[in-house]
Coordinates of C-alpha atoms in Angstrom, one line a residue:
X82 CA -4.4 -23.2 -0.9
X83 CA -7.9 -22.2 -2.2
X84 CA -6.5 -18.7 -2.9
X85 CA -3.2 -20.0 -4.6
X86 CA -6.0 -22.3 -6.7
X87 CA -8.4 -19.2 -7.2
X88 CA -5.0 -16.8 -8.6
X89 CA -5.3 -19.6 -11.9
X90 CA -8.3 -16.7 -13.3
X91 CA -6.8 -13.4 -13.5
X92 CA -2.4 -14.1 -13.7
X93 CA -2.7 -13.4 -17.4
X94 CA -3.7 -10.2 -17.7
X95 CA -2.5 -9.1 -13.7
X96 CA -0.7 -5.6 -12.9
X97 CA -3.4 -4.1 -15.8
X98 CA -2.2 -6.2 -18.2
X99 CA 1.5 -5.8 -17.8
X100 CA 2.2 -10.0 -18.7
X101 CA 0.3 -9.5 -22.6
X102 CA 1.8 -6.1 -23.0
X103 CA 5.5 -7.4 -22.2
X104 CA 4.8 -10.4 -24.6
X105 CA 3.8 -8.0 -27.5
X106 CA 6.8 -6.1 -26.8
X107 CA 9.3 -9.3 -26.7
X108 CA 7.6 -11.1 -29.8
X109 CA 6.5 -7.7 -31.7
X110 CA 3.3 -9.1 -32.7
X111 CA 0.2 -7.1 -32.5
X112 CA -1.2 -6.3 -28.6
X113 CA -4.8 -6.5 -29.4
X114 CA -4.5 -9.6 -31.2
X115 CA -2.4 -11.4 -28.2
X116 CA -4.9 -9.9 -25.6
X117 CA -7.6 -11.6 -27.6
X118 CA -5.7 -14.9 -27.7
X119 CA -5.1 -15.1 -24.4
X120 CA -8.6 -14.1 -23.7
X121 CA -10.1 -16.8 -25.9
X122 CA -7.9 -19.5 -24.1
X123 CA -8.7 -18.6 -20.4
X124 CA -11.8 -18.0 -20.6
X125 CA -12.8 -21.6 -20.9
X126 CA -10.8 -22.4 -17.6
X127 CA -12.1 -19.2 -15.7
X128 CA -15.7 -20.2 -16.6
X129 CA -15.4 -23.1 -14.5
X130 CA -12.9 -22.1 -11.9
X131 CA -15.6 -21.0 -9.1
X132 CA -17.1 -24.4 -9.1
X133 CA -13.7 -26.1 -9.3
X134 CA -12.9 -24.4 -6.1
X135 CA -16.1 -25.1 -3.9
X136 CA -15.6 -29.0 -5.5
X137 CA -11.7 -28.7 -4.2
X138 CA -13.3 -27.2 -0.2
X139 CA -16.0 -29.2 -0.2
X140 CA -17.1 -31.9 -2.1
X141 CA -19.7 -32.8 -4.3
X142 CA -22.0 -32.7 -1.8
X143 CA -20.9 -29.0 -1.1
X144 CA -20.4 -28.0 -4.9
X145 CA -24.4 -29.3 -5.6
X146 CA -25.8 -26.7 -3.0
X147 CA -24.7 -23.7 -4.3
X148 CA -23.9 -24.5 -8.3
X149 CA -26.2 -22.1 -9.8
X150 CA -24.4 -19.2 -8.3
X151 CA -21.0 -20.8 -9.0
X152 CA -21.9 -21.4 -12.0
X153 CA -23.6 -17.6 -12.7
X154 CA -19.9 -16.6 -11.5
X155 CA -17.9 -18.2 -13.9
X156 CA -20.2 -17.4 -16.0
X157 CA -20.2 -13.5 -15.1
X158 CA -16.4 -13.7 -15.0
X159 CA -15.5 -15.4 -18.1
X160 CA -17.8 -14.2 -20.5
X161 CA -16.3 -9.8 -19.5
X162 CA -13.2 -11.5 -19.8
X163 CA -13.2 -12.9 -23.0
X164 CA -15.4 -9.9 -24.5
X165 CA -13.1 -7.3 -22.8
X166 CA -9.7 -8.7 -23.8
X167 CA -10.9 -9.3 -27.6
X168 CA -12.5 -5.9 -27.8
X169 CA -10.9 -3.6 -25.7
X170 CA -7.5 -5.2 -24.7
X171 CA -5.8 -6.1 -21.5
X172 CA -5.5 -3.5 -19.4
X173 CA -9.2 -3.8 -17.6
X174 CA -9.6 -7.7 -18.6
X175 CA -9.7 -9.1 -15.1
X176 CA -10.6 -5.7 -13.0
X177 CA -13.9 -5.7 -15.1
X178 CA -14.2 -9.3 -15.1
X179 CA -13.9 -9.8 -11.1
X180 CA -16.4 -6.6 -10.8
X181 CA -19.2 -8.6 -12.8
X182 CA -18.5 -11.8 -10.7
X183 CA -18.9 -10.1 -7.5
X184 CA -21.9 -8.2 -9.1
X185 CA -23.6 -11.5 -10.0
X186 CA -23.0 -13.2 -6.8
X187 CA -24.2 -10.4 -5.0
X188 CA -28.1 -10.9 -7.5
X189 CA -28.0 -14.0 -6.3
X190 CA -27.6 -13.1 -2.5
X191 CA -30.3 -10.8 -3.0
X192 CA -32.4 -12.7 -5.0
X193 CA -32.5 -15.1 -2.2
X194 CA -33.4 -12.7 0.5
X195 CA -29.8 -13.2 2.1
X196 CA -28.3 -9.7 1.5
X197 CA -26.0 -8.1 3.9
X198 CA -27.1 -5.9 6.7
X199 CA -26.6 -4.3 10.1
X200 CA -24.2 -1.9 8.4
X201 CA -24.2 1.7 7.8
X202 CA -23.3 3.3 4.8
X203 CA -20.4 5.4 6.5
X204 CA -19.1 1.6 7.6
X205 CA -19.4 -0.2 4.4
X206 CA -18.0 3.0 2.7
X207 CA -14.8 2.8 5.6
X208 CA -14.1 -1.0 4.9
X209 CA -14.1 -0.5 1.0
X210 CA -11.8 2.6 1.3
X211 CA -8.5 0.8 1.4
X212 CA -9.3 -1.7 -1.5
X213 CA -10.9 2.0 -3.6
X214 CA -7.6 4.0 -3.0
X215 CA -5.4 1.1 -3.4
X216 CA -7.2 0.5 -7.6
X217 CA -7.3 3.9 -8.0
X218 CA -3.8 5.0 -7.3
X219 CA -2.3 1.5 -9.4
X220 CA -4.5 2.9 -12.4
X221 CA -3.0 6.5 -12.2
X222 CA 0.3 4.6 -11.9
X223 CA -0.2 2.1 -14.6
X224 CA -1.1 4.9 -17.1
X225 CA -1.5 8.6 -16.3
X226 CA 1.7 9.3 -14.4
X227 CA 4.0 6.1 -15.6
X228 CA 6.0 7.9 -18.3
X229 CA 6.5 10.9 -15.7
X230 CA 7.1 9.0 -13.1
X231 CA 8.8 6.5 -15.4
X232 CA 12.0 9.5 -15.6
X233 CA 13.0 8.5 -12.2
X234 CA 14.3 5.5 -12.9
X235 CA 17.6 4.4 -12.2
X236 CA 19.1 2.1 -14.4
X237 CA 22.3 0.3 -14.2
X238 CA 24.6 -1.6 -16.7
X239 CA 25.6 -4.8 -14.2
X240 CA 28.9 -5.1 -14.3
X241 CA 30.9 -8.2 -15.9
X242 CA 27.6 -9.2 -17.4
X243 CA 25.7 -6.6 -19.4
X244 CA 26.1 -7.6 -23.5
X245 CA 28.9 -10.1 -22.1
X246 CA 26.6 -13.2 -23.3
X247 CA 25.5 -13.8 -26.8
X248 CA 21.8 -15.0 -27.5
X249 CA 21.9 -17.3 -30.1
X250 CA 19.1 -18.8 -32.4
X251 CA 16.7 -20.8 -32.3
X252 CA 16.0 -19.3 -29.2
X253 CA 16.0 -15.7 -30.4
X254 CA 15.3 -14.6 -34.0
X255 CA 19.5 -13.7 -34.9
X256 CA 22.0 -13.3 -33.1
X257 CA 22.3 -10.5 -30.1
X258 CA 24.0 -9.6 -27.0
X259 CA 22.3 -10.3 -24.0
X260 CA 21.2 -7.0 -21.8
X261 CA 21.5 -7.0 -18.3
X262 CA 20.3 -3.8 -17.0
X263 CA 19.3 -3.4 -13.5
X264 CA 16.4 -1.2 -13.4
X265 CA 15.7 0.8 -9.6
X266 CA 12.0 1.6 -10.2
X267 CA 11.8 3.4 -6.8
X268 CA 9.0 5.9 -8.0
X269 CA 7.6 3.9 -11.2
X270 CA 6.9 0.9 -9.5
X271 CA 3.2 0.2 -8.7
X272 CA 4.6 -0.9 -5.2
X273 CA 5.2 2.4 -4.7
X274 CA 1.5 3.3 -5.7
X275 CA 0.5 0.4 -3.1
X276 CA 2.7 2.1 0.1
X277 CA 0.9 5.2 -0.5
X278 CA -2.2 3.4 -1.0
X279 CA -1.3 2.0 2.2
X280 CA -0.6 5.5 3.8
X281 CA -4.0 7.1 3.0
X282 CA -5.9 4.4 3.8
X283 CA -4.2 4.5 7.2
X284 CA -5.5 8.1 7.8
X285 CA -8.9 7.1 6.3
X286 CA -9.0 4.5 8.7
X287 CA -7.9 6.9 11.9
X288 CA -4.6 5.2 12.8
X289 CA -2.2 7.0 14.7
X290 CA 1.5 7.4 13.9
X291 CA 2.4 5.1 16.4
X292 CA -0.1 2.6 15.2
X293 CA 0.8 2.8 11.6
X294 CA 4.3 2.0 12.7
X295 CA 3.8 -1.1 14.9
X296 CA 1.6 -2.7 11.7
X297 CA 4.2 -1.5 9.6
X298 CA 6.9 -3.6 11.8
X299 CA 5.0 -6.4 12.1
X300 CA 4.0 -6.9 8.6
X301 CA 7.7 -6.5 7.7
X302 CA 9.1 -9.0 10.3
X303 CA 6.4 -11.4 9.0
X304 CA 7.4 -10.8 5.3
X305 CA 10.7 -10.8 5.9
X306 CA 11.4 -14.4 5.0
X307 CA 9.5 -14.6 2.2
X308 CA 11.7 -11.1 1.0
X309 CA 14.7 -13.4 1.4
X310 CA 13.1 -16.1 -0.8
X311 CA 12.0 -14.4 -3.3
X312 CA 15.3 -12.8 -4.1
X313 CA 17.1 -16.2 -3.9
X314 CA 14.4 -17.7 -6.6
X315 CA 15.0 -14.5 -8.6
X316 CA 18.5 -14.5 -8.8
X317 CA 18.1 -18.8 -9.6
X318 CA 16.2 -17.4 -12.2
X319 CA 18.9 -14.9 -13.7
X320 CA 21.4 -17.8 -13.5
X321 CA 19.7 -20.1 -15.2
X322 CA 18.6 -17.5 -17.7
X323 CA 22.2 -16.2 -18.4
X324 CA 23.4 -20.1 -18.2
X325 CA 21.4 -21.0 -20.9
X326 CA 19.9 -23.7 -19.0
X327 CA 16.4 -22.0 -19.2
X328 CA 16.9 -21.7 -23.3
X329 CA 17.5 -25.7 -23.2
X330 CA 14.6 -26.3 -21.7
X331 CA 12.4 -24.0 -23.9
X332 CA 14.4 -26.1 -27.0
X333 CA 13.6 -29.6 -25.4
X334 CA 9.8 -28.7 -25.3
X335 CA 10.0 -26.6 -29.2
X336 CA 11.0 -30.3 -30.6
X337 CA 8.0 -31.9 -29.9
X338 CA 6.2 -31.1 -33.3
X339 CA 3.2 -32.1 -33.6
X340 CA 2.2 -32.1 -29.9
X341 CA 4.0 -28.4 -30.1
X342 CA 0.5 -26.6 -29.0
X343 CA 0.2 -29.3 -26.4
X344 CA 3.6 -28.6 -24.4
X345 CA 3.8 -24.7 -25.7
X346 CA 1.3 -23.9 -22.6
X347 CA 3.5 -26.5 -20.4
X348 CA 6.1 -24.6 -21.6
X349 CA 4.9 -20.7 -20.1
X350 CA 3.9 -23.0 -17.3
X351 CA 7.7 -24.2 -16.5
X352 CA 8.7 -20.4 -16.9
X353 CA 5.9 -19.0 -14.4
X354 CA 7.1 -22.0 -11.9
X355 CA 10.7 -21.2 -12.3
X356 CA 10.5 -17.1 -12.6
X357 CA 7.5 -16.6 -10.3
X358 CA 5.6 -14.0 -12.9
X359 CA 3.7 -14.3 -16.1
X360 CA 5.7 -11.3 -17.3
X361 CA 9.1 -13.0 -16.8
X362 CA 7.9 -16.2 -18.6
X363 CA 6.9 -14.4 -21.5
X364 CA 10.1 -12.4 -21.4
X365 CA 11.7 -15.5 -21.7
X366 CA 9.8 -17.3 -23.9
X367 CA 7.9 -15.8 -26.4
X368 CA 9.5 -15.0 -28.9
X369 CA 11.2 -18.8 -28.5
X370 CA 7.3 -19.8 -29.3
X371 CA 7.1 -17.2 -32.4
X372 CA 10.4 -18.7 -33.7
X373 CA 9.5 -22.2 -33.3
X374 CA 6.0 -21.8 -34.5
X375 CA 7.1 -19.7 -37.7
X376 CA 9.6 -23.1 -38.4
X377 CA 6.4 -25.4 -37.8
X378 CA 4.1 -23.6 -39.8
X379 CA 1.8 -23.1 -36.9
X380 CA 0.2 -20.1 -35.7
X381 CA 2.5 -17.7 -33.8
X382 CA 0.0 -15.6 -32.3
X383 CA -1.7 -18.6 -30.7
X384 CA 1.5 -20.0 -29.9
X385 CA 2.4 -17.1 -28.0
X386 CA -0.6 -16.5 -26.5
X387 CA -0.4 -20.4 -24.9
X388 CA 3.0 -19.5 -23.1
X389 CA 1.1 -16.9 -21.4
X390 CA -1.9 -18.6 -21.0
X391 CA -0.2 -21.6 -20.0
X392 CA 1.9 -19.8 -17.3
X393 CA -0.8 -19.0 -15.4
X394 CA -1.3 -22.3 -14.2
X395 CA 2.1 -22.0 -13.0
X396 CA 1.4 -19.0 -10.9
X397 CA -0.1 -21.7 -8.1
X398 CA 3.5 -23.4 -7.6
X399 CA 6.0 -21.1 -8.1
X400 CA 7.9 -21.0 -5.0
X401 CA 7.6 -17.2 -4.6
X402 CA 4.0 -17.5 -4.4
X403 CA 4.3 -20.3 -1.6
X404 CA 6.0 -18.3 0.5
X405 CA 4.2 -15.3 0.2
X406 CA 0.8 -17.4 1.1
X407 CA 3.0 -19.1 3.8
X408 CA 4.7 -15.9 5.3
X409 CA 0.9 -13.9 4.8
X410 CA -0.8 -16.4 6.6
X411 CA 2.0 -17.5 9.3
X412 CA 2.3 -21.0 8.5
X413 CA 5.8 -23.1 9.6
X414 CA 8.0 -24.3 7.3
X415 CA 6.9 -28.0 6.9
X416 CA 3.6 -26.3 5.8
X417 CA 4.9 -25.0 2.6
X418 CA 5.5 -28.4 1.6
X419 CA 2.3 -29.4 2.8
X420 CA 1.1 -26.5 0.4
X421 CA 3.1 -27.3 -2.6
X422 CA 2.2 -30.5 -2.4
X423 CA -1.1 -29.8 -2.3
X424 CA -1.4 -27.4 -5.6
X425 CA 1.0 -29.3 -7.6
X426 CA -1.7 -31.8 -8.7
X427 CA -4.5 -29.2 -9.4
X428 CA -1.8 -27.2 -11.2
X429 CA -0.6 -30.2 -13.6
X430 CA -4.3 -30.7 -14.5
X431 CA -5.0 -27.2 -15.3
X432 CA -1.8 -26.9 -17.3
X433 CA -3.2 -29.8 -19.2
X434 CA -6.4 -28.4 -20.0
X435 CA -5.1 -25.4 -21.2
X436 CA -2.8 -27.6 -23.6
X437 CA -5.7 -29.0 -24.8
X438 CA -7.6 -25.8 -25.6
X439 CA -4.9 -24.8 -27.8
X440 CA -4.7 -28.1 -29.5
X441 CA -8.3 -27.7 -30.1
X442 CA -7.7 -24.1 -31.4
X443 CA -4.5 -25.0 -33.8
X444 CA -5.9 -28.3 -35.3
X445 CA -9.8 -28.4 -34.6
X446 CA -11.0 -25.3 -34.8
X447 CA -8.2 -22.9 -36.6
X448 CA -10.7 -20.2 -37.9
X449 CA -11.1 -19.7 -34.1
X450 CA -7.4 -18.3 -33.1
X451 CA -7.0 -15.1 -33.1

């Protein structure tokens, strides 16, 4: 639960940035500028998400004994975050951000005379190698190699279904079919980047064949579930995207006027809990938000940037990310209610508060959006 609560930080600009970059890409407004409106909307939130979470484990009482360096952690993480996704745009926003928090927290360790030892270098150096080859291989992946490696892919027209739908406004800008290309990323994907990463790190570590197989086995019989329900919520998703039911509910929140700003962030959060990504929310929202801002004389860039904002809140419910944590961590199935349960509350807060940051921003504080 505390980790489902802790993902609320860094969802917006995950997988190097992939959720902004797909947004600029759907809506066609300028990347930097949506980087730096997300950025100035999360940052708030991520500022005091470290305390939040020591208040949610343990109390006030618990929260009081180590504030300063929860409070030098937010600090640490949200002040790279907004500075690197206003001046140097998504990609790095929350790699660099979750780099200066752990650098902070580690001051204050020392600081206090509490700074890990007992290790040698060679260890520490061994126990970091996994987590080293897995960043570095997802940044050659994200950048370097992706349009080589991009060649590979296999794309297929689905049958029955590709450009058989029309998209209709308000929910797109005119009227177009409706793609539906399945793409096979098998080399482009940065899963792919992650087996290898998994690979190497094995030999690093000096596992055996034998031994690489049996953890491969088990970690696949333990995911295997959660496989099964994510492609059941995925294809939910698909139905209810090529249904139309998904635009109706985008169109019930766009005719709330006023409040707009308010229920624009609900709305990217409805999308994360119902797609299970950032990305596919603001696949299937944004340009909704542009549209309906553009008609409301609001600002579409901040609109925008709220569904993505917005959705990361919803990162915490979605039911693929319950049963990932559920499967990971081998809990039984009444558990996942217990679990949903749980971050529902702390999600419907959030969502709020990021609904009122860009109500602040659109009628408070204008000269601020980006």
């Amino acid at each position: 639960a505390i980790c489902l609560l802790a993902n609320t930080a860094p969802v917006a600009f995950g997988s190097i940035g992939i959720p902004v970059a797909t947004l600029a890409v759907t809506t066609g407004l300028p990347l930097d500028r949506l980087s730096a409106g997300v950025g100035r909307i999360c940052a708030p939130v991520s500022l005091f998400v470290p305390a939040y979470l020591i208040l949610v484990m343990s109390g006030w009482k618990g929260l009081r004994g180590v504030l300063p360096a929860a409070a030098l952690c937010g600090a640490a993480f949200a002040g790279t975050q907004f500075l690197v996704s206003n001046f140097m745009g998504p990609q790095l926003t929350d790699i660099l951000a979750s780099m200066a928090a752990m650098g902070a927290l580690l001051l204050v360790i020392r600081r206090r005379g509490r700074a890990p030892s007992g290790h040698s270098g060679r260890e520490i150096a061994l126990a970091w190698a996994p987590y080293l080859l897995l960043v570095t291989l997802v940044l050659l992946w994200a950048k370097p190699l992706q349009t080589e490696l991009g060649k590979s892919d296999i794309l297929v027209n689905w049958p029955s279904l590709h450009n058989a739908i029309q998209r209709m406004p308000p929910v797109v800008a005119r009227p177009a079919p409706y793609a539906a290309v399945y793409k096979f990323t098998w080399l482009s994907a940065s899963g792919t980047a992650c087996l290898i990463a998994a690979v190497l790190a094995s030999m690093v570590a000096g596992l055996s064949l034998a031994q690489f197989g049996r953890v491969l086995r088990h970690t696949a019989k333990q995911l295997a579930l959660a496989e099964l329900t994510l492609a059941a919520v995925l294809g939910l998703a698909f139905l209810m995207n090529y249904s139309g039911a998904t635009g109706t509910l985008g169109l019930a929140f766009a005719a709330t006027g006023a409040m707009f700003p308010f229920f624009s962030a609900m709305l990217g959060w409805l999308g994360v809990f119902l797609t299970g990504s950032d990305t596919s929310a603001n696949a299937l929202f944004g340009t909704l938000q542009v549209v309906t801002a553009q008609k409301l004389g609001m600002n579409p860039v901040l609109m925008a940037a709220s569904n993505s904002a917005g959705g990361v809140m919803g990162k915490m419910i979605s039911l693929t990310s319950i049963a990932v944590a559920a499967a990971a961590t081998s809990l039984k199935r009444d558990d996942e209610a217990r679990l949903f349960r749980f971050t529902l509350k702390h999600s419907i807060f959030l969502a709020s508060v990021i609904g009122l940051l860009v109500m602040f921003y659109a009628y408070v504080m204008p000269g601020w959006a980006p």
